[in-house]
Structures are given as C-alpha cells and as structure tokens.
Coordinates of C-alpha atoms in Angstrom, one line a residue:
M5 CA 0.4 -0.1 0.2
A6 CA 2.8 1.8 0.3
S7 CA 4.3 2.2 -2.4
D8 CA 0.8 2.7 -3.8
D9 CA 0.6 5.5 -2.4
R10 CA 4.0 6.8 -3.7
W11 CA 2.9 5.4 -7.1
L12 CA -0.5 7.5 -6.8
E13 CA 1.4 11.5 -5.5
R14 CA 3.7 10.5 -7.9
L15 CA 1.2 10.7 -10.3
R16 CA -0.7 13.5 -9.2
L17 CA 2.8 15.7 -9.3
E18 CA 3.2 14.6 -12.6
L19 CA -0.2 15.8 -13.8
A20 CA 1.0 19.7 -12.1
W21 CA 3.8 19.6 -14.1
F22 CA 3.2 18.9 -17.0
T23 CA -0.6 21.0 -17.0
G24 CA 1.6 24.6 -16.1
Q25 CA 0.7 24.5 -12.6
A26 CA 3.4 25.2 -11.1
V27 CA 4.4 27.8 -13.0
L28 CA 1.3 29.8 -13.4
R29 CA -0.4 29.4 -9.7
S30 CA 2.2 29.7 -7.2
R31 CA 1.2 30.2 -3.7
G32 CA 3.3 31.3 -1.1
A33 CA 6.2 33.1 -0.5
G34 CA 8.0 30.1 -0.6
A35 CA 9.7 27.0 0.5
I36 CA 11.8 25.2 3.2
L37 CA 13.4 22.1 2.0
R38 CA 14.4 20.3 4.7
F39 CA 17.2 16.9 3.6
Q40 CA 19.2 14.4 5.9
H41 CA 21.4 12.6 4.1
V42 CA 24.0 13.4 1.6
R43 CA 26.6 10.8 0.4
P44 CA 27.0 8.9 -2.4
R45 CA 24.9 5.8 -3.5
R46 CA 25.1 2.8 -1.6
R47 CA 24.1 -0.9 -1.9
G48 CA 22.9 -3.5 0.7
F49 CA 19.9 -3.0 3.2
Q50 CA 18.3 1.0 3.2
P51 CA 15.5 0.9 4.8
M52 CA 15.8 4.5 5.6
R53 CA 16.8 5.4 2.0
A54 CA 14.0 8.0 1.3
N55 CA 16.1 9.4 4.0
E56 CA 19.4 10.7 1.5
I57 CA 20.2 12.3 -1.4
T58 CA 23.3 12.1 -3.5
P59 CA 25.9 14.8 -3.9
Q60 CA 25.1 15.1 -7.5
F61 CA 21.2 15.3 -6.8
L62 CA 21.6 18.4 -4.3
D63 CA 23.9 19.9 -7.1
R64 CA 21.5 19.2 -10.4
A65 CA 18.8 20.4 -7.6
I66 CA 20.9 24.5 -6.1
R67 CA 21.0 24.6 -10.7
A68 CA 17.8 24.1 -11.3
L69 CA 16.2 26.7 -7.9
E70 CA 18.6 28.5 -9.6
R71 CA 17.2 28.6 -13.1
W72 CA 13.2 28.8 -11.5
K73 CA 15.0 32.9 -10.5
Y74 CA 14.5 31.4 -6.9
D75 CA 16.1 33.2 -3.5
F76 CA 17.5 31.0 -1.5
L77 CA 18.0 32.9 2.2
G78 CA 18.7 31.1 5.8
M79 CA 16.5 31.3 8.6
D80 CA 16.7 34.8 9.7
E81 CA 16.1 36.1 6.3
V82 CA 13.0 33.6 5.9
C83 CA 11.3 35.0 8.9
R84 CA 11.7 37.9 7.8
R85 CA 9.4 37.5 4.5
A86 CA 7.2 35.2 6.7
V87 CA 5.9 38.5 8.8
T88 CA 6.6 41.1 5.4
L89 CA 4.7 41.9 2.3
P90 CA 4.9 39.6 -0.3
E91 CA 8.2 39.3 -2.3
K92 CA 8.1 40.0 -6.3
R93 CA 10.4 36.3 -5.7
R94 CA 9.8 33.3 -4.5
F95 CA 12.4 31.7 -1.9
V96 CA 14.1 28.5 -0.6
A97 CA 15.2 27.5 1.9
L98 CA 18.2 24.7 2.6
T99 CA 18.0 23.1 6.0
F100 CA 19.8 19.0 7.0
D101 CA 18.4 17.6 9.9
G102 CA 20.5 15.8 13.2
A103 CA 24.4 17.3 11.4
P104 CA 25.7 14.2 9.8
K105 CA 28.7 13.1 9.3
D106 CA 28.7 13.3 5.1
L107 CA 26.7 16.8 5.7
I108 CA 29.9 18.0 5.8
D109 CA 31.8 15.0 3.9
F110 CA 29.7 15.8 0.7
A111 CA 27.8 18.4 1.1
Y112 CA 29.3 21.2 2.1
P113 CA 31.9 20.8 -0.9
V114 CA 28.4 21.7 -3.4
L115 CA 27.2 24.4 -0.6
T116 CA 30.3 25.9 -1.5
R117 CA 30.5 26.0 -4.8
H118 CA 26.9 27.3 -5.5
A119 CA 27.9 29.9 -2.8
V120 CA 24.3 29.2 -1.2
P121 CA 22.9 29.7 2.5
F122 CA 21.5 27.3 4.8
T123 CA 20.4 26.2 7.8
I124 CA 21.6 23.0 9.8
Y125 CA 20.6 21.8 13.2
V126 CA 22.1 20.1 15.8
P127 CA 21.1 17.2 19.2
T128 CA 23.9 18.4 20.8
A129 CA 24.9 15.5 22.2
F130 CA 26.1 13.9 18.9
P131 CA 28.8 15.9 18.3
D132 CA 29.3 15.6 22.6
G133 CA 29.8 11.2 21.7
V134 CA 27.2 10.2 23.9
G135 CA 23.9 10.7 21.4
E136 CA 22.2 7.8 20.5
A137 CA 21.1 6.6 16.7
W138 CA 18.8 4.2 17.9
W139 CA 17.4 3.7 14.8
L140 CA 21.5 2.4 12.8
G141 CA 21.8 0.1 15.2
L142 CA 18.4 -0.8 14.9
E143 CA 19.0 -1.4 10.7
Q144 CA 23.1 -3.8 11.1
V145 CA 20.3 -5.5 13.2
I146 CA 18.0 -6.6 11.2
A147 CA 20.2 -6.5 7.9
R148 CA 21.9 -9.2 9.7
E149 CA 20.4 -11.4 11.2
S150 CA 17.4 -13.6 9.3
R151 CA 16.5 -14.0 13.0
I152 CA 15.5 -11.8 14.9
S153 CA 14.1 -11.6 19.6
L154 CA 13.8 -8.0 21.2
M155 CA 11.8 -7.8 24.6
M156 CA 8.6 -4.8 23.0
G157 CA 6.8 -5.0 27.2
D158 CA 7.5 -7.6 29.2
K159 CA 7.2 -10.3 26.7
E160 CA 9.9 -11.9 24.0
Q161 CA 8.8 -11.4 20.5
R162 CA 10.9 -13.7 17.5
F163 CA 10.7 -12.7 14.0
T164 CA 12.4 -14.6 10.7
V165 CA 13.2 -12.6 8.0
T166 CA 15.0 -13.6 4.8
D167 CA 14.4 -11.8 2.3
K168 CA 14.7 -8.5 1.6
A169 CA 10.7 -7.1 1.7
G170 CA 10.5 -8.9 4.6
K171 CA 13.3 -6.7 6.7
Q172 CA 12.0 -4.0 5.2
A173 CA 8.6 -4.5 7.1
L174 CA 9.9 -5.8 9.8
F175 CA 12.3 -2.1 10.9
S176 CA 9.4 0.1 10.1
Y177 CA 7.6 -1.9 12.4
L178 CA 10.2 -2.5 15.3
E179 CA 10.8 1.9 13.9
S180 CA 7.0 2.8 14.4
W181 CA 7.7 0.6 18.4
L182 CA 10.7 2.4 19.3
R183 CA 9.8 6.3 18.7
S184 CA 6.5 5.4 20.5
L185 CA 8.5 4.8 24.1
P186 CA 9.3 7.5 26.1
P187 CA 12.7 8.1 25.8
A188 CA 14.6 6.0 28.5
E189 CA 12.6 3.0 27.5
L190 CA 13.9 3.3 24.5
S191 CA 17.0 3.6 25.6
A192 CA 16.8 0.0 27.4
A193 CA 15.2 -1.4 24.2
I194 CA 17.9 -0.5 22.2
A195 CA 20.2 -1.0 24.5
D196 CA 19.3 -5.1 25.0
L197 CA 18.3 -5.6 21.1
C198 CA 22.9 -4.7 20.7
T199 CA 23.9 -6.0 23.2
R200 CA 22.2 -9.4 22.3
Y201 CA 23.6 -8.7 18.5
R202 CA 26.9 -7.5 18.9
I203 CA 26.1 -4.8 17.5
D204 CA 28.4 -1.1 19.0
L205 CA 25.4 1.7 19.6
A206 CA 27.8 4.6 20.8
A207 CA 30.6 3.1 18.4
L208 CA 28.3 3.5 15.8
S209 CA 26.8 6.7 16.6
R210 CA 29.7 8.8 17.1
E211 CA 31.2 7.9 13.5
A212 CA 28.2 9.0 11.9
S213 CA 28.2 12.1 13.1
M214 CA 30.1 15.4 13.6
D215 CA 32.5 16.6 15.6
W216 CA 32.4 19.7 17.7
E217 CA 35.4 20.5 14.8
D218 CA 33.0 20.1 12.0
L219 CA 30.5 21.8 13.5
A220 CA 33.4 24.9 14.7
K221 CA 34.4 25.2 10.8
L222 CA 30.7 25.4 9.3
S223 CA 30.4 27.7 12.1
A224 CA 32.4 29.6 10.9
D225 CA 30.8 29.9 7.4
P226 CA 28.8 33.3 7.2
L227 CA 26.3 31.7 4.3
V228 CA 25.7 28.7 7.6
T229 CA 23.0 28.4 9.9
I230 CA 23.1 27.1 13.3
G231 CA 20.5 25.9 14.1
S232 CA 19.0 23.4 17.3
A233 CA 17.5 20.0 17.3
T234 CA 17.0 19.8 21.5
V235 CA 20.0 17.8 23.3
N236 CA 19.2 14.1 22.7
Y237 CA 17.2 14.3 19.6
P238 CA 13.5 12.7 21.5
V239 CA 10.3 12.4 20.4
L240 CA 8.7 15.2 22.5
A241 CA 5.1 14.0 22.6
N242 CA 6.7 10.9 24.6
M243 CA 8.2 13.2 27.4
K244 CA 6.7 15.5 30.0
D245 CA 5.7 18.9 29.5
A246 CA 9.1 19.7 31.5
A247 CA 11.2 17.4 30.5
A248 CA 10.4 18.0 26.8
L249 CA 11.5 21.9 27.8
R250 CA 14.8 21.3 29.5
E251 CA 15.3 19.3 26.1
M252 CA 15.0 22.5 24.4
T253 CA 16.4 25.1 27.1
M254 CA 19.6 22.5 27.4
G255 CA 20.5 22.1 24.0
K256 CA 20.1 26.0 22.6
A257 CA 22.3 26.3 25.8
V258 CA 24.8 24.0 24.8
A259 CA 24.9 25.5 21.0
E260 CA 25.3 28.8 22.7
A261 CA 28.3 28.2 24.5
A262 CA 30.2 25.9 22.2
F263 CA 29.3 28.6 18.8
R264 CA 29.2 32.0 21.7
R265 CA 26.0 33.1 19.1
E266 CA 22.9 33.2 19.9
I267 CA 21.0 30.3 18.3
K268 CA 17.5 31.0 17.1
H269 CA 16.4 28.4 15.0
F270 CA 14.9 25.0 16.3
A271 CA 14.2 21.8 14.6
F272 CA 11.2 20.0 17.0
P273 CA 13.3 16.9 16.6
F274 CA 10.9 14.3 13.9
G275 CA 8.9 16.9 13.0
E276 CA 6.6 14.9 11.4
R277 CA 2.5 15.8 13.3
S278 CA 2.9 12.6 16.0
S279 CA 6.0 14.2 17.4
F280 CA 5.5 17.5 19.1
R281 CA 2.1 19.5 20.6
R282 CA 1.6 22.4 20.1
S283 CA 2.2 23.8 23.9
H284 CA 5.9 22.3 22.6
V285 CA 5.0 25.6 20.0
V286 CA 4.9 27.4 23.1
M287 CA 7.8 26.3 24.5
A288 CA 9.4 27.2 21.1
E289 CA 8.9 31.2 21.7
E290 CA 9.7 30.6 25.6
A291 CA 13.1 29.1 25.0
G292 CA 13.3 32.3 22.9
F293 CA 13.8 30.6 19.6
A294 CA 12.6 32.8 17.6
S295 CA 12.2 29.9 14.5
A296 CA 10.5 26.4 14.9
V297 CA 10.6 24.3 11.6
S298 CA 8.6 21.1 12.0
T299 CA 7.9 17.9 8.8
I300 CA 4.8 18.9 8.2
P301 CA 4.4 19.6 4.9
G302 CA 3.0 22.8 3.4
I303 CA 4.6 26.5 2.4
V304 CA 5.4 29.6 4.0
D305 CA 3.3 32.1 2.9
A306 CA 3.5 36.1 3.5
E307 CA 2.0 39.0 6.0
G308 CA 2.3 36.3 9.1
R309 CA -0.1 33.6 8.0
T310 CA 2.3 30.7 9.4
N311 CA 3.2 30.9 12.6
L312 CA 7.3 31.0 12.6
R313 CA 7.2 28.2 15.3
A314 CA 5.2 25.4 13.4
L315 CA 7.0 26.2 9.8
P316 CA 6.5 24.0 7.3
R317 CA 9.2 21.7 5.7
I318 CA 9.1 19.9 2.5
S319 CA 11.0 17.2 3.5
W320 CA 13.0 15.5 0.3
D321 CA 13.0 11.5 -0.4
G322 CA 15.9 10.5 -1.8
R323 CA 14.3 7.6 -3.9
V324 CA 12.7 10.6 -6.4
C325 CA 15.4 12.3 -8.9
S326 CA 12.7 13.8 -10.1
L327 CA 13.3 17.8 -10.2
R328 CA 9.6 18.0 -12.3
M329 CA 9.0 17.1 -9.2
M330 CA 10.5 19.6 -6.9
R331 CA 9.3 23.0 -8.5
V332 CA 5.9 21.0 -8.3
L333 CA 6.4 20.7 -4.7
V334 CA 8.3 24.0 -4.5
S335 CA 5.9 26.1 -6.3
G336 CA 3.3 25.5 -3.3
V337 CA 0.4 24.2 -5.4
A338 CA 0.6 20.1 -4.2
F339 CA -1.2 22.4 -1.2
A340 CA -3.2 22.9 0.4
P341 CA -3.7 27.7 0.9
V342 CA -2.5 28.5 3.8
K343 CA -4.7 29.6 6.7
P344 CA -4.2 32.2 9.0
T345 CA -4.3 31.7 12.1
G346 CA -4.6 33.5 14.9
S347 CA -1.5 32.3 17.3
A348 CA 0.3 32.8 14.2
M349 CA -1.2 36.5 14.0
S350 CA -0.7 36.8 17.1
R351 CA 3.5 36.0 17.0
T352 CA 4.3 38.6 14.1

C-alpha cells in the first residue's frame, strides 16, 4: 500500500507539472526544503533510503532552483519574509537535520561551490559523542540477522526475515514501535537489542555524527546558520512537558556556549504531527527561538499567515530524482492554501 500511495502521489505531481500549474499558480512566499543525508549511493539493505540524496542530485537541485529564479535564504531572512508583504521572487531555504558526518564530507563542498546559504539543526549530544542513533543500530541488526528476538514490553518477541521485503517491513514495524516509547524505555530497548547482537551503538553513533571540530568549521562560514534540535533528539510528544522544555532549553544553551553566538532557530525532532504537540510550539517561543520547523509538508506564506514556531518543510524523498516534482512542490500548488491562524498572527 505504501508503494501504491507513492505512485499515486507521483502521478498527481507529474500531472501538475504537465498542466503548467507549477509556473502559473504558485502559492505562498517560498518553501523550506529538508534533507538529512547527502552521500554517494550505497548498496545493500537501506531501510531509510528516503532520507538520502547523492551529492550529484543536490548539485542538480541547486542548479535547477537557480534557473527557476528562486532566492536562497537562511532562516533569519525566511522569518523576515514570512511576516512582511510578499516579494516578487519566491524563496527556498535548504535545511539539514541531525548533524550527520556526511554533511561536511559530501554536502558542504557542493553548497560551498554554489555559495548558497543553508541551515543545520544540531542535537548537541551527538557531537559530544554520547547521542544514541538508535535507528542505525536497528538497521544493522536487521541487515545482518535473519532471526531476531527482543523484549517488547514484558514479552519477548521473535521474528524471522529472510528477504529484503521482509526486512524492510520489520524495520518499519520496530522503528515505529521504538519511536512510540518514552526516551528511557527506548534507550533500554535498543540497548538490549544491540547487546544481544553485538552492535556497538555508541561507536556507530559517534562514527555517523559530526564532532565539534567539524561544526566549528561550518559555524565559521557566514553562509551557514546553526540551529538547535534539542540535546538527545527525542520524540517530544513522548515526554512530560518539563522534560521536553529542558531538552529544548539545554540544547539551545549548549549550542550557544559551543558557538559563542545566539541560537535562534529550532527543529522539532522527527517533526511530523505525531511527534510534537501545540504546547511544544509555545515552548519554542518561551525558550527564545525565533523560529521552529516541523516536517509537516507545506509552504511558507507572507504577512504573518504562517506560525513561525510551526513552520512547514518539504522533506525530500531520496528515492525520487525528478526535478519536475521538486518544481511542483516548491511552487506550493501541491498543498492546500495557507489559512491564517490566531497564533500565527499574534506571534508576528
């Protein structure tokens, strides 16, 4: 069903392209694009393939957006355009989540060559070397094993998977279950799984993440905006309000101490509707953030119609290499018109 849904969505976007809607009926002031991993194409079991693009595709996308006359903005300017009168040219903002090592190895050279601004949202436990990239541990276990057992609640569950489709389905099932757990329970569950199958999760997490030296290099570039994504990158909706606020404020404080500058922009970890609540939008303002981005798809409107602490982003699916689809998405015609809200207007 998921593959059928992707096919239907692709057909809808292709139709929007061929009917000229992307050029003739653009909506909003601009779009925020969200990427996670930029690296050469890999082989083997890749359950998170949707989160990866190649450096070559990033280069093609930037060139295409330049041809389409989009202004490339950092998040400070996005916030300004979101509350002022519409400008003639539309904008696009490039954002990257999670501070992965491949950002500086493969994405940064492309971004530097084009001299375009971008924003990176850092969960500070990861450059500290203590963050848990639990999804990578889960990926390695399922890639290596055909018989897997783990504790789910009070009961031990066993799974047998021998082909790629089965492994993909199991990854999706267990990833969804792990993301539903409070942080302490998630950490215990993934520690149990990795211990059983001799996965060094700490080493795996450190290897996949940038360190402070890498981030210092990026922060010295005036085209780079450093944002915060909490300390440990938890699902905020699974936490009590006090703990969630502490994650947000501590992530900001650690980043500000490390970079010796104000950190004004925030990304909700994972960012879909189920991962944070309206109270967390309020917390973002209380914590002193000028903006907070989600992964809820949509475009940014002008004149204060979009809440700056619940900004939509277009998460690019790395399994799709169609620039036609990108043009349709950033044009806004694929999304419902933005409706002004009281909270959006009161925060401008």
